[in-house]
XYZ file of C-alpha atoms in Angstrom:
285
model
C 31.111 -39.371 -48.139
C 28.037 -41.289 -46.769
C 24.291 -40.976 -48.243
C 21.853 -39.836 -45.898
C 18.911 -41.029 -46.478
C 15.544 -39.420 -45.812
C 11.795 -40.758 -46.227
C 9.059 -39.184 -47.350
C 5.579 -39.796 -47.954
C 5.380 -40.591 -51.816
C 2.089 -39.049 -52.905
C -0.547 -36.563 -51.933
C -0.241 -32.526 -50.115
C 2.548 -33.980 -47.936
C 5.270 -35.465 -50.560
C 4.421 -31.730 -52.840
C 5.694 -29.957 -49.870
C 8.198 -32.234 -48.385
C 9.373 -32.015 -51.903
C 9.121 -28.263 -51.943
C 11.207 -27.614 -48.727
C 13.979 -29.717 -49.835
C 14.359 -27.442 -53.646
C 14.281 -24.556 -51.439
C 17.203 -25.416 -49.509
C 19.087 -25.758 -52.698
C 18.827 -29.612 -53.139
C 18.232 -30.487 -56.855
C 15.681 -34.160 -56.716
C 16.346 -36.383 -59.646
C 12.772 -37.897 -59.915
C 10.409 -39.493 -61.858
C 7.310 -40.930 -62.057
C 6.413 -43.203 -59.586
C 9.565 -43.536 -58.746
C 9.775 -45.156 -54.849
C 13.982 -43.549 -55.062
C 15.899 -40.951 -56.253
C 19.061 -39.255 -55.272
C 20.177 -35.365 -55.127
C 22.595 -34.273 -57.489
C 23.831 -31.741 -55.342
C 23.993 -32.942 -51.907
C 24.753 -36.427 -50.365
C 20.999 -37.425 -49.840
C 18.347 -40.266 -50.995
C 15.281 -39.651 -51.476
C 12.641 -42.623 -50.352
C 8.938 -42.671 -51.631
C 6.672 -44.724 -48.772
C 3.688 -45.053 -47.075
C 3.162 -42.417 -44.662
C 2.565 -45.365 -42.438
C 5.593 -47.015 -42.373
C 8.112 -44.278 -41.929
C 7.943 -44.642 -38.273
C 9.285 -48.192 -38.607
C 12.209 -47.210 -41.240
C 13.126 -44.621 -38.607
C 13.235 -47.525 -35.709
C 14.667 -49.828 -37.899
C 17.505 -47.438 -39.238
C 16.815 -47.741 -42.713
C 16.446 -44.316 -43.591
C 18.252 -42.122 -41.616
C 15.533 -39.188 -41.273
C 12.071 -38.478 -42.651
C 9.618 -36.027 -42.852
C 6.557 -37.333 -41.570
C 3.366 -36.188 -39.661
C 3.904 -35.410 -35.920
C 0.442 -37.998 -35.437
C 2.596 -40.712 -36.844
C 4.866 -40.124 -34.576
C 2.608 -40.773 -31.670
C 0.875 -43.095 -32.755
C 3.898 -45.449 -33.990
C 7.457 -43.896 -32.896
C 7.004 -42.126 -29.452
C 10.608 -42.438 -29.323
C 12.127 -40.454 -32.605
C 13.543 -37.698 -31.691
C 12.307 -34.490 -34.135
C 14.639 -32.123 -34.843
C 12.843 -29.574 -36.498
C 8.638 -28.415 -36.802
C 8.603 -27.299 -40.249
C 5.009 -25.746 -40.013
C 2.939 -27.491 -43.163
C 0.577 -30.011 -43.345
C -1.253 -28.811 -39.927
C -3.958 -30.900 -38.767
C -5.765 -31.822 -35.691
C -5.954 -35.528 -34.251
C -9.799 -35.195 -33.100
C -12.424 -36.829 -31.641
C -15.958 -36.486 -33.531
C -19.641 -37.890 -33.148
C -23.096 -38.142 -35.128
C -24.575 -34.413 -34.732
C -27.538 -36.116 -33.017
C -25.354 -36.452 -29.552
C -25.336 -35.047 -27.062
C -21.737 -34.579 -25.776
C -20.600 -32.874 -23.283
C -17.213 -34.440 -22.195
C -15.012 -37.300 -23.266
C -16.845 -39.662 -20.084
C -19.732 -39.807 -22.387
C -18.045 -41.898 -24.454
C -17.433 -44.685 -22.097
C -17.919 -47.977 -22.735
C -18.872 -47.068 -26.787
C -17.571 -47.642 -29.738
C -14.287 -45.728 -31.431
C -13.702 -46.347 -35.128
C -10.181 -44.943 -36.421
C -6.704 -45.412 -37.278
C -5.183 -44.315 -34.477
C -5.905 -47.085 -31.744
C -2.396 -45.891 -29.589
C -3.723 -42.702 -29.301
C -7.133 -43.363 -28.625
C -6.046 -46.105 -25.246
C -3.574 -43.119 -24.261
C -6.206 -40.803 -24.160
C -8.860 -42.166 -22.643
C -6.413 -43.929 -19.888
C -5.128 -40.611 -18.892
C -8.835 -39.604 -19.134
C -10.130 -42.355 -17.239
C -12.218 -43.753 -19.796
C -12.238 -47.229 -21.571
C -13.752 -47.159 -25.246
C -14.153 -50.158 -27.425
C -11.619 -49.871 -30.149
C -12.626 -50.491 -33.664
C -9.405 -50.540 -35.330
C -9.984 -49.034 -39.548
C -7.781 -47.698 -42.032
C -9.412 -45.452 -44.794
C -12.944 -43.700 -44.668
C -13.233 -43.654 -40.667
C -16.199 -40.883 -41.242
C -17.893 -43.163 -42.145
C -18.042 -45.928 -39.069
C -21.157 -43.825 -37.185
C -23.434 -44.469 -40.529
C -23.021 -47.971 -40.659
C -23.030 -48.757 -37.488
C -19.956 -50.111 -36.903
C -19.066 -46.862 -34.381
C -20.197 -44.495 -32.045
C -17.317 -41.974 -32.251
C -14.439 -41.652 -34.220
C -10.904 -40.373 -34.228
C -9.409 -39.385 -37.357
C -7.169 -36.449 -38.395
C -9.340 -32.514 -39.716
C -7.811 -29.925 -41.397
C -10.635 -28.083 -42.500
C -14.127 -30.125 -41.231
C -14.994 -30.680 -44.419
C -15.142 -34.574 -44.223
C -16.982 -34.614 -40.937
C -19.297 -31.866 -41.937
C -20.131 -33.902 -45.361
C -20.817 -36.993 -42.823
C -22.464 -35.673 -40.418
C -20.416 -35.963 -37.799
C -19.039 -32.942 -35.448
C -15.417 -32.095 -33.511
C -16.016 -32.669 -30.534
C -12.494 -32.756 -28.917
C -9.042 -32.263 -29.839
C -6.219 -35.215 -29.023
C -3.577 -32.909 -29.917
C -2.373 -30.858 -32.729
C 0.149 -32.021 -36.069
C 1.898 -31.308 -38.409
C 4.703 -32.207 -40.669
C 8.377 -32.639 -38.780
C 12.425 -33.331 -39.770
C 12.585 -36.233 -37.517
C 15.621 -38.698 -36.890
C 16.387 -42.347 -36.418
C 17.904 -43.048 -33.123
C 20.439 -45.505 -35.590
C 21.563 -43.164 -37.177
C 25.626 -42.904 -37.935
C 28.450 -40.341 -36.267
C 28.980 -39.787 -40.463
C 25.048 -38.902 -41.243
C 24.512 -36.165 -38.595
C 27.018 -34.504 -40.021
C 24.990 -34.732 -43.096
C 21.702 -33.743 -41.326
C 23.399 -30.374 -38.680
C 23.734 -29.219 -42.774
C 20.618 -30.808 -44.251
C 18.743 -28.712 -40.808
C 20.494 -25.182 -41.267
C 19.111 -24.814 -44.960
C 15.735 -25.834 -44.073
C 15.809 -23.468 -40.737
C 16.681 -20.701 -42.925
C 14.151 -21.517 -45.122
C 11.570 -21.749 -42.311
C 12.939 -18.342 -41.055
C 12.525 -16.676 -44.640
C 8.756 -17.994 -45.383
C 7.997 -16.198 -41.585
C 8.890 -12.956 -42.664
C 8.929 -10.643 -44.745
C 11.840 -7.586 -46.159
C 10.559 -4.558 -45.641
C 12.315 -0.515 -47.146
C 10.536 2.858 -46.684
C 11.330 6.466 -46.437
C 11.381 7.750 -43.075
C 11.708 11.894 -41.979
C 15.369 12.016 -39.977
C 12.946 13.137 -37.426
C 10.464 10.137 -36.785
C 13.385 8.003 -37.672
C 13.482 6.869 -33.907
C 9.622 6.880 -33.632
C 9.525 4.931 -35.968
C 12.096 2.494 -35.461
C 11.000 1.750 -31.834
C 8.215 -0.048 -33.706
C 10.192 -2.414 -35.986
C 11.214 -5.845 -34.650
C 14.393 -6.002 -35.956
C 16.953 -8.755 -36.494
C 19.250 -6.220 -34.121
C 18.910 -3.038 -35.978
C 17.487 -1.573 -38.972
C 19.950 -0.521 -41.616
C 19.180 3.643 -42.220
C 20.565 4.877 -45.426
C 19.885 9.031 -46.264
C 18.150 9.897 -49.223
C 19.470 12.634 -51.789
C 16.251 14.481 -50.222
C 17.456 16.578 -47.138
C 16.052 15.620 -44.330
C 15.030 11.705 -45.319
C 16.004 8.614 -44.906
C 15.660 4.616 -46.306
C 14.360 2.554 -43.251
C 15.034 -1.073 -43.941
C 14.410 -4.511 -41.985
C 12.980 -7.197 -41.512
C 9.271 -8.254 -40.161
C 7.263 -11.065 -38.927
C 4.103 -12.157 -41.550
C 2.284 -13.117 -39.121
C 1.750 -9.514 -37.388
C 2.353 -7.660 -41.119
C 0.003 -5.619 -41.281
C -0.445 -4.129 -38.015
C 2.915 -3.041 -38.232
C 2.363 -1.475 -41.677
C -0.602 0.182 -40.049
C 1.716 1.512 -37.167
C 4.431 2.516 -39.364
C 2.763 5.008 -41.728
C 1.066 6.080 -38.408
C 4.353 7.158 -37.230
C 5.241 8.914 -40.405
C 6.734 5.804 -42.904
C 6.095 6.364 -46.806
C 6.108 4.780 -49.683
C 6.769 1.046 -47.937
C 8.028 -1.287 -50.100
C 7.399 -5.217 -48.947
C 9.731 -8.303 -50.462
C 9.499 -11.656 -50.248
C 12.778 -13.244 -48.075
C 14.218 -16.553 -50.403
C 16.459 -17.240 -47.620
C 17.643 -15.707 -44.045
C 20.776 -17.133 -42.365
C 21.770 -16.040 -38.755
């Protein structure tokens, strides 16, 4: 069997989250400190730890078969690379920011001005779509400082919490697009590797479903089961089992984590008692 080559960022939060989702998918990676390459002991997978900005080119060239990479980098450097799964972590925005004193009304206010960024292609495409021409200053790292030292009138960079912008007296004025970590595939992947990718994707999907869900158990009077069941967003139907106490049943199901508290309040109002909530490790459909 061939070995699948996957690229992930060599350091930082994206690295940690990427390793974690592979481990949650049952893949044991024998990686040591400062290693640039590691093999899985129980899955045909070889991990290459690369600089984040280089990963799109490695995919294009077929050096790696798949990668866990920020969607923002694919927009900038690998538009023709297929994304097969959004992973739900490392979420951020690619945004335009200007000094707090800048009177910004629309993108047209940047006409002819200097914009510092690590994402020149993204900026050019966005501005072109809006009929605006800007003077691009491509820099890497510390983009936020550019307006303060007179290098640029505005910046385009990734924004998470916005704290870095605030510290540099900048304000976010336009979101170009939202980004997150994705599983991306090389256009040169082989048929043998594709089979392994399908298996890996299936495992990751099971992990992601579990992360978004909670398993709940509750005690419900039999005459209120129908009312409680009508509230529950279930995969097929809730599991109902009689309790030792006559007239009561135990109802089991899965609910979405994002609507958890709203559903719990509704269940209590409908007569559910003794509600127990459990995390789900994997959810295979």
